[in-house]
CSV table of C-alpha atoms in Angstrom, one decimal:
chain,number,residue,atom,x,y,z
X,720,MET,CA,86.6,72.1,115.2
X,721,THR,CA,88.0,74.0,112.3
X,722,ALA,CA,91.6,75.2,112.2
X,723,THR,CA,92.2,79.0,111.9
X,724,LEU,CA,94.2,80.7,109.2
X,725,SER,CA,98.0,80.8,109.6
X,726,HIS,CA,99.3,84.0,111.3
X,727,HIS,CA,101.2,84.7,108.1
X,728,CYS,CA,97.9,85.6,106.3
X,729,TYR,CA,97.5,88.6,108.6
X,730,HIS,CA,100.9,90.3,108.2
X,731,ASP,CA,102.8,88.8,105.2
X,732,HIS,CA,103.4,91.4,102.5
X,733,ASP,CA,103.3,88.8,99.7
X,734,VAL,CA,99.8,87.6,100.9
X,735,PHE,CA,98.6,91.2,100.9
X,736,ALA,CA,100.0,91.9,97.4
X,737,ALA,CA,98.2,88.8,96.2
X,738,GLU,CA,94.9,90.0,97.7
X,739,CYS,CA,95.3,93.4,96.1
X,740,GLU,CA,95.8,91.8,92.7
X,741,GLN,CA,93.5,88.8,92.8
X,742,LEU,CA,90.9,89.3,95.4
X,743,PHE,CA,90.0,93.0,96.0
X,744,PRO,CA,89.5,94.3,92.4
X,745,GLY,CA,86.7,91.8,91.6
X,746,HIS,CA,84.5,93.0,94.4
X,747,TRP,CA,82.2,96.0,94.9
X,748,TRP,CA,83.2,98.6,97.5
X,749,LEU,CA,80.9,101.1,99.2
X,750,ILE,CA,82.3,104.6,98.5
X,751,GLY,CA,79.5,106.9,99.9
X,752,PRO,CA,75.8,107.8,100.1
X,753,LEU,CA,73.9,108.4,96.9
X,754,SER,CA,72.7,111.7,98.4
X,755,GLU,CA,76.2,113.2,97.9
X,756,LEU,CA,75.7,113.0,94.1
X,757,ALA,CA,72.2,114.5,94.1
X,758,GLY,CA,72.8,117.3,91.5
X,759,GLU,CA,74.6,117.6,88.2
X,760,GLY,CA,78.3,118.0,88.6
X,761,ASP,CA,78.3,116.7,92.2
X,762,TYR,CA,81.3,114.5,92.8
X,763,ILE,CA,83.1,112.5,95.5
X,764,ALA,CA,86.8,111.6,95.3
X,765,LEU,CA,88.8,108.9,97.2
X,766,GLN,CA,91.6,106.4,97.1
X,767,LEU,CA,90.3,102.9,96.5
X,768,LEU,CA,92.9,100.2,96.9
X,769,LYS,CA,95.6,102.7,96.1
X,770,ARG,CA,93.8,103.9,93.0
X,771,PRO,CA,92.5,107.5,92.7
X,772,LEU,CA,88.8,107.6,91.9
X,773,VAL,CA,86.1,110.2,91.3
X,774,ALA,CA,82.4,109.5,91.0
X,775,VAL,CA,80.2,112.1,89.5
X,776,ARG,CA,76.6,112.8,88.2
X,777,ASP,CA,76.9,114.2,84.7
X,778,ARG,CA,74.7,116.7,83.0
X,779,GLN,CA,72.3,114.0,81.8
X,780,GLY,CA,71.9,112.8,85.4
X,781,ILE,CA,73.9,109.6,84.8
X,782,LEU,CA,76.2,108.3,87.6
X,783,ARG,CA,79.8,107.9,86.3
X,784,GLY,CA,83.1,106.8,87.7
X,785,PHE,CA,86.6,107.6,86.5
X,786,TYR,CA,90.2,107.5,87.6
X,787,ASN,CA,91.0,110.8,89.1
X,788,LEU,CA,93.9,111.5,86.7
X,789,CYS,CA,94.4,113.5,83.5
X,790,ARG,CA,95.3,111.6,80.3
X,791,HIS,CA,98.1,114.1,79.7
X,792,ARG,CA,100.6,113.6,82.5
X,793,ALA,CA,98.4,112.0,85.3
X,794,GLY,CA,97.6,115.3,87.1
X,795,PRO,CA,94.6,115.2,89.5
X,796,LEU,CA,91.2,116.3,88.2
X,797,VAL,CA,90.0,117.2,91.7
X,798,THR,CA,91.9,117.6,95.0
X,799,GLY,CA,89.2,117.6,97.6
X,800,ASP,CA,87.0,114.7,98.7
X,801,LYS,CA,83.8,116.1,97.5
X,802,GLY,CA,82.3,119.1,95.6
X,803,ARG,CA,80.5,120.3,92.5
X,804,CYS,CA,82.0,121.2,89.1
X,805,ARG,CA,80.7,122.2,85.7
X,806,ASP,CA,83.6,120.3,84.0
X,807,PHE,CA,86.7,118.6,85.3
X,808,VAL,CA,89.8,120.7,84.9
X,809,CYS,CA,93.2,119.1,85.5
X,810,ARG,CA,94.9,120.8,88.4
X,811,TYR,CA,98.3,120.4,86.7
X,812,HIS,CA,98.1,121.8,83.2
X,813,GLY,CA,94.4,122.7,82.7
X,814,TRP,CA,93.1,120.0,80.4
X,815,ARG,CA,89.3,120.2,80.5
X,816,TYR,CA,86.9,117.2,80.5
X,817,ALA,CA,83.2,116.9,80.5
X,818,CYS,CA,81.6,115.1,83.5
X,819,SER,CA,80.7,112.4,81.1
X,820,GLY,CA,84.4,111.8,80.4
X,821,GLU,CA,85.1,113.4,77.0
X,822,LEU,CA,88.2,115.6,76.5
X,823,LEU,CA,86.9,119.1,75.8
X,824,ARG,CA,90.1,121.2,75.6
X,825,ALA,CA,93.9,120.7,75.8
X,826,PRO,CA,95.4,124.2,76.2
X,827,GLY,CA,98.5,124.8,74.2
X,828,PHE,CA,98.0,121.7,72.0
X,829,GLU,CA,96.0,123.5,69.3
X,830,THR,CA,98.9,123.5,66.8
X,831,ASP,CA,100.6,120.3,67.9
X,832,GLY,CA,98.5,117.9,66.0
X,833,LEU,CA,96.9,116.3,69.1
X,834,ALA,CA,95.6,112.8,68.5
X,835,ASP,CA,91.9,112.2,68.2
X,836,LYS,CA,90.2,113.7,71.3
X,837,ARG,CA,87.8,110.8,71.3
X,838,GLN,CA,90.7,108.5,72.3
X,839,LEU,CA,91.8,110.7,75.1
X,840,GLY,CA,88.8,110.7,77.4
X,841,LEU,CA,88.9,109.9,81.1
X,842,LEU,CA,89.6,106.3,82.1
X,843,PRO,CA,86.2,104.9,83.3
X,844,VAL,CA,85.5,102.9,86.5
X,845,ARG,CA,82.3,101.0,87.2
X,846,ILE,CA,79.9,102.8,89.5
X,847,GLU,CA,76.5,101.5,90.5
X,848,ALA,CA,73.9,102.5,93.2
X,849,TRP,CA,71.7,100.4,95.5
X,850,ASN,CA,69.5,101.4,98.4
X,851,GLY,CA,70.9,104.9,98.6
X,852,LEU,CA,74.5,103.8,98.5
X,853,ILE,CA,77.2,104.2,95.8
X,854,PHE,CA,79.6,101.3,95.0
X,855,ALA,CA,82.6,101.1,92.8
X,856,CYS,CA,84.3,98.0,91.2
X,857,LEU,CA,87.8,98.0,89.6
X,858,ASP,CA,87.3,94.8,87.5
X,859,ASP,CA,85.3,95.3,84.2
X,860,ASN,CA,84.6,91.5,84.0
X,861,ALA,CA,83.3,91.1,87.6
X,862,PRO,CA,79.6,90.4,88.2
X,863,GLY,CA,77.3,93.3,88.6
X,864,LEU,CA,76.4,94.9,91.9
X,865,GLU,CA,72.9,93.1,92.1
X,866,ALA,CA,74.5,89.7,91.6
X,867,TRP,CA,77.3,90.5,94.1
X,868,LEU,CA,74.8,91.5,96.8
X,869,GLY,CA,72.9,88.2,96.4
X,870,ASP,CA,70.3,87.7,99.1
X,871,ILE,CA,71.1,91.0,100.8
X,872,ALA,CA,68.6,92.8,98.7
X,873,GLY,CA,65.8,90.6,100.1
X,874,ILE,CA,66.8,91.3,103.7
X,875,ALA,CA,67.0,95.1,103.0
X,876,ALA,CA,63.4,95.0,101.7
X,877,ARG,CA,62.2,94.1,105.2
X,878,PHE,CA,63.3,97.6,106.4
X,879,ASP,CA,62.7,101.2,105.3
X,880,PRO,CA,64.7,102.2,102.3
X,881,VAL,CA,67.7,104.5,103.0
X,882,GLU,CA,66.2,107.3,101.0
X,883,SER,CA,63.2,107.5,103.4
X,884,LEU,CA,65.5,108.1,106.4
X,885,GLN,CA,67.3,111.3,107.5
X,886,PHE,CA,71.1,111.4,107.1
X,887,ASP,CA,72.7,111.4,110.5
X,888,GLY,CA,76.4,111.9,109.7
X,889,GLU,CA,79.5,109.8,109.1
X,890,SER,CA,82.5,108.5,110.9
X,891,ARG,CA,86.0,107.8,109.7
X,892,LYS,CA,88.5,105.8,111.7
X,893,SER,CA,91.9,104.1,111.1
X,894,ALA,CA,92.8,100.8,112.6
X,895,ALA,CA,96.3,99.2,112.9
X,896,CYS,CA,95.2,95.7,111.9
X,897,ASN,CA,94.7,93.5,108.9
X,898,TRP,CA,91.3,93.6,107.1
X,899,LYS,CA,90.9,89.9,108.0
X,900,THR,CA,91.5,90.5,111.7
X,901,TYR,CA,88.6,93.0,111.6
X,902,GLY,CA,86.6,90.5,109.5
X,903,ASP,CA,87.1,87.6,111.8
X,904,ASN,CA,85.9,89.7,114.7
X,905,SER,CA,82.9,91.2,112.8
X,906,CYS,CA,81.6,87.8,111.7
X,907,GLU,CA,81.1,86.4,115.3
X,908,GLY,CA,79.2,87.4,118.4
X,909,TYR,CA,81.3,85.3,120.7
X,910,HIS,CA,83.3,88.4,121.8
X,911,VAL,CA,80.3,90.7,122.5
X,912,GLY,CA,80.0,89.9,126.3
X,913,MET,CA,83.7,90.6,126.9
X,914,VAL,CA,84.4,93.5,124.5
X,915,HIS,CA,81.0,95.3,124.2
X,916,ARG,CA,79.5,95.2,127.7
X,917,ALA,CA,76.8,97.8,127.0
X,918,LEU,CA,75.8,96.2,123.7
X,919,GLY,CA,75.8,92.7,125.2
X,920,SER,CA,73.5,93.7,128.0
X,921,SER,CA,71.0,95.0,125.5
X,922,MET,CA,71.0,92.0,123.2
X,923,GLN,CA,68.6,89.1,123.7
X,924,ARG,CA,71.4,86.6,123.3
X,925,GLU,CA,69.0,83.6,123.2
X,926,THR,CA,67.3,85.1,120.1
X,927,VAL,CA,70.4,86.0,118.1
X,928,VAL,CA,70.5,83.8,115.0
X,929,ILE,CA,73.7,83.8,113.1
X,930,ASP,CA,73.6,82.4,109.6
X,931,THR,CA,75.9,82.2,106.6
X,932,CYS,CA,74.8,82.8,103.0
X,933,GLU,CA,76.5,81.5,99.9
X,934,ARG,CA,74.4,83.7,97.6
X,935,GLY,CA,76.1,87.0,98.4
X,936,SER,CA,78.9,85.6,100.5
X,937,PHE,CA,77.8,87.2,103.8
X,938,VAL,CA,77.2,86.4,107.5
X,939,GLY,CA,73.8,87.6,108.9
X,940,PHE,CA,72.9,88.3,112.5
X,941,ASP,CA,69.1,88.4,113.2
X,942,VAL,CA,69.0,90.2,116.6
X,943,SER,CA,66.5,91.4,119.2
X,944,TYR,CA,67.2,94.0,121.9
X,945,THR,CA,66.1,94.4,125.5
X,946,ARG,CA,66.4,97.6,127.6
X,947,GLY,CA,70.0,97.1,128.8
X,948,GLU,CA,72.8,99.6,129.3
X,949,ASP,CA,72.8,100.6,125.6
X,950,GLN,CA,69.7,102.8,125.3
X,951,SER,CA,70.3,103.4,121.6
X,952,ARG,CA,68.8,100.0,120.6
X,953,SER,CA,65.3,98.6,120.6
X,954,GLY,CA,63.1,96.1,118.8
X,955,ARG,CA,64.6,93.9,116.1
X,956,GLY,CA,67.6,94.4,113.8
X,957,PHE,CA,69.7,92.6,111.2
X,958,TRP,CA,73.5,92.9,110.9
X,959,ILE,CA,75.5,91.8,107.9
X,960,TYR,CA,79.2,91.3,107.2
X,961,LYS,CA,79.5,91.0,103.4
X,962,PHE,CA,82.9,89.6,102.1
X,963,PRO,CA,85.4,91.1,101.8
X,964,GLY,CA,84.7,94.4,103.5
X,965,LEU,CA,81.1,95.7,103.8
X,966,LEU,CA,79.0,96.0,107.0
X,967,LEU,CA,75.3,96.8,107.0
X,968,HIS,CA,73.2,97.3,110.1
X,969,PHE,CA,69.5,97.5,109.7
X,970,ALA,CA,67.0,98.4,112.5
X,971,GLU,CA,63.3,99.3,112.7
X,972,TYR,CA,64.2,103.0,113.0
X,973,SER,CA,67.8,103.4,111.7
X,974,PHE,CA,70.5,102.1,109.3
X,975,ASN,CA,74.2,102.4,109.0
X,976,ALA,CA,76.7,101.1,106.5
X,977,GLU,CA,80.5,100.7,106.8
X,978,THR,CA,83.2,100.1,104.3
X,979,VAL,CA,86.4,98.4,105.3
X,980,LEU,CA,89.3,99.6,103.1
X,981,PRO,CA,92.5,97.6,103.2
X,982,ILE,CA,95.5,100.0,103.1
X,983,ALA,CA,98.4,97.8,104.1
X,984,PRO,CA,98.9,94.3,105.7
X,985,ASP,CA,98.5,96.0,109.1
X,986,ARG,CA,96.2,98.9,108.4
X,987,ILE,CA,92.6,99.6,107.4
X,988,GLU,CA,90.5,102.7,106.9
X,989,LEU,CA,86.8,102.5,108.1
X,990,LYS,CA,84.1,104.8,106.9
X,991,ARG,CA,80.6,104.5,108.3
X,992,TRP,CA,77.5,106.4,107.4
X,993,PHE,CA,74.3,106.8,109.5
X,994,TRP,CA,70.6,107.3,108.9
X,995,VAL,CA,67.7,107.5,111.3
X,996,ASP,CA,63.9,107.9,111.4
X,997,THR,CA,63.6,110.1,114.5
X,998,GLU,CA,59.9,109.6,115.0
X,999,LYS,CA,60.2,105.8,114.9
X,1000,ALA,CA,63.2,105.9,117.2
X,1001,ARG,CA,61.3,107.9,119.8
X,1002,ALA,CA,58.3,105.7,119.4
X,1003,GLY,CA,60.5,102.8,120.2
X,1004,GLY,CA,61.9,104.5,123.3
X,1005,VAL,CA,65.2,105.3,121.6
X,1006,ASP,CA,66.9,108.8,121.8
X,1007,PRO,CA,67.9,109.5,118.1
X,1008,ALA,CA,70.9,111.5,119.3
X,1009,ALA,CA,72.3,108.4,121.1
X,1010,ILE,CA,72.4,106.1,118.1
X,1011,LYS,CA,75.5,107.4,116.3
X,1012,PRO,CA,77.7,107.8,119.5
X,1013,ALA,CA,76.7,104.3,120.7
X,1014,SER,CA,77.7,102.8,117.3
X,1015,GLU,CA,81.0,104.7,117.3
X,1016,ARG,CA,81.7,103.3,120.8
X,1017,VAL,CA,81.2,99.8,119.5
X,1018,MET,CA,83.5,100.6,116.6
X,1019,ASP,CA,86.2,101.9,119.0
X,1020,GLU,CA,85.9,98.8,121.1
X,1021,ASP,CA,86.3,96.5,118.1
X,1022,ILE,CA,89.3,98.5,116.9
X,1023,ALA,CA,91.0,98.3,120.2
X,1024,ILE,CA,90.7,94.5,120.5
X,1025,CYS,CA,91.6,93.9,116.8
X,1026,GLU,CA,94.8,96.0,117.2
X,1027,ARG,CA,95.9,93.9,120.2
X,1028,VAL,CA,95.2,90.7,118.3
X,1029,GLN,CA,97.1,92.0,115.2
X,1030,CYS,CA,100.2,92.7,117.3
X,1031,ASN,CA,100.0,89.1,118.6
X,1032,LEU,CA,99.5,87.6,115.1
X,1033,ALA,CA,102.5,89.7,113.8
X,1034,SER,CA,104.7,88.4,116.6
X,1035,GLY,CA,105.0,85.1,114.9
X,1036,VAL,CA,104.4,83.3,118.2
X,1037,TYR,CA,100.8,82.3,117.6
X,1038,PRO,CA,100.8,78.6,116.4
X,1039,GLY,CA,97.2,78.7,115.1
X,1040,GLY,CA,94.0,77.8,116.9
X,1041,HIS,CA,90.6,76.3,116.4
X,1042,LEU,CA,87.2,77.7,115.7
X,1043,SER,CA,83.9,76.6,117.2
X,1044,LYS,CA,81.1,75.6,114.9
X,1045,SER,CA,78.5,76.6,117.5
X,1046,GLN,CA,80.1,79.9,118.6
X,1047,GLU,CA,82.0,81.1,115.4
X,1048,PRO,CA,80.2,79.8,112.3
X,1049,GLY,CA,80.5,83.2,110.7
X,1050,THR,CA,84.2,83.4,111.2
X,1051,ILE,CA,84.6,79.8,109.9
X,1052,PHE,CA,82.7,80.9,106.8
X,1053,PHE,CA,84.7,84.1,106.4
X,1054,GLN,CA,88.0,82.2,106.6
X,1055,ARG,CA,86.8,79.7,104.1
X,1056,LEU,CA,86.1,82.5,101.6
X,1057,VAL,CA,89.7,83.8,102.2
X,1058,ARG,CA,91.1,80.3,101.6
X,1059,ASP,CA,89.1,80.0,98.4
X,1060,ALA,CA,90.2,83.4,97.2
X,1061,LEU,CA,93.9,82.7,97.8
X,1062,ALA,CA,93.9,79.0,96.7
X,1063,GLY,CA,97.1,78.2,94.8
X,1064,CYS,CA,98.8,81.5,95.7
X,1065,PHE,CA,100.5,80.7,99.0
X,1066,PRO,CA,99.6,77.1,100.0
X,1067,GLY,CA,101.9,77.2,102.9
X,1068,ASN,CA,100.5,80.4,104.3
X,1069,ALA,CA,96.8,80.3,103.4
X,1070,GLY,CA,95.9,77.3,105.6
């Protein structure tokens, strides 16, 4: 058997600070559907790892990302989470920027000998799109999105592309747990029978194949469904947990994607987006209207158990446990990735 991570890894502020500096910036983070940036000037804004970001489609149709702050005195460019603009205008002092990042005007600085405007453009952030999804990366030297996804692209090719499905809404939830508590849970199916009774009754447990993939650092679940209590599932599907915080759920008639955003040692924000092919769903005996609520119910069940586990981990009483290679290969893999990422930082806490 394999030893679990120390409880310190799940609540220690120094461990979380090391993750924020050394682990998270080098990865790609799902920030929204590509459809939200369909037209010129369309933007989405968010906090990513405590950094204010805005992603936009400029007048040339190019996707761009910037820090949502003015080069003058750090005022915000936009204050809502999405919208459309001709240019970015700082909400503090009115400095104006093109959606491609160039400084256009600095009111009141005309006679002050302002430095070269070309040196005062918006600060860029890497943005790339894949399969109808937008991703951001805070490290200019990290591998590109395609390399980061690894073998996930090949798995996605077995299913309909996201752009061919109908958007079915989004869900946002907070959870009082560490991102690794949620990851440990998401990387195994051992808990399904106890925590997700309806889902478990609809899964053909004998045909669930859990595999780990080095090329892309993810855990994959190849699943089949029977007609159990959960009437929102049918046929075959493939679930993915991609390290450190991306979930992808493919089905023959639907798709959803979830981003896990670490906020604090004991808090995460979850955002999940849903798509469906209503005709294929009905042909498979699935009510399209039931898909999103059933998925949200599973999310709530996961959050509830993870919050209880987090409280126990933070109590300091848990001495550590052991993981089963047959029941928890995905969690073993996930925790190995955590150990590798934190190697040398906190030897006493990471093991």
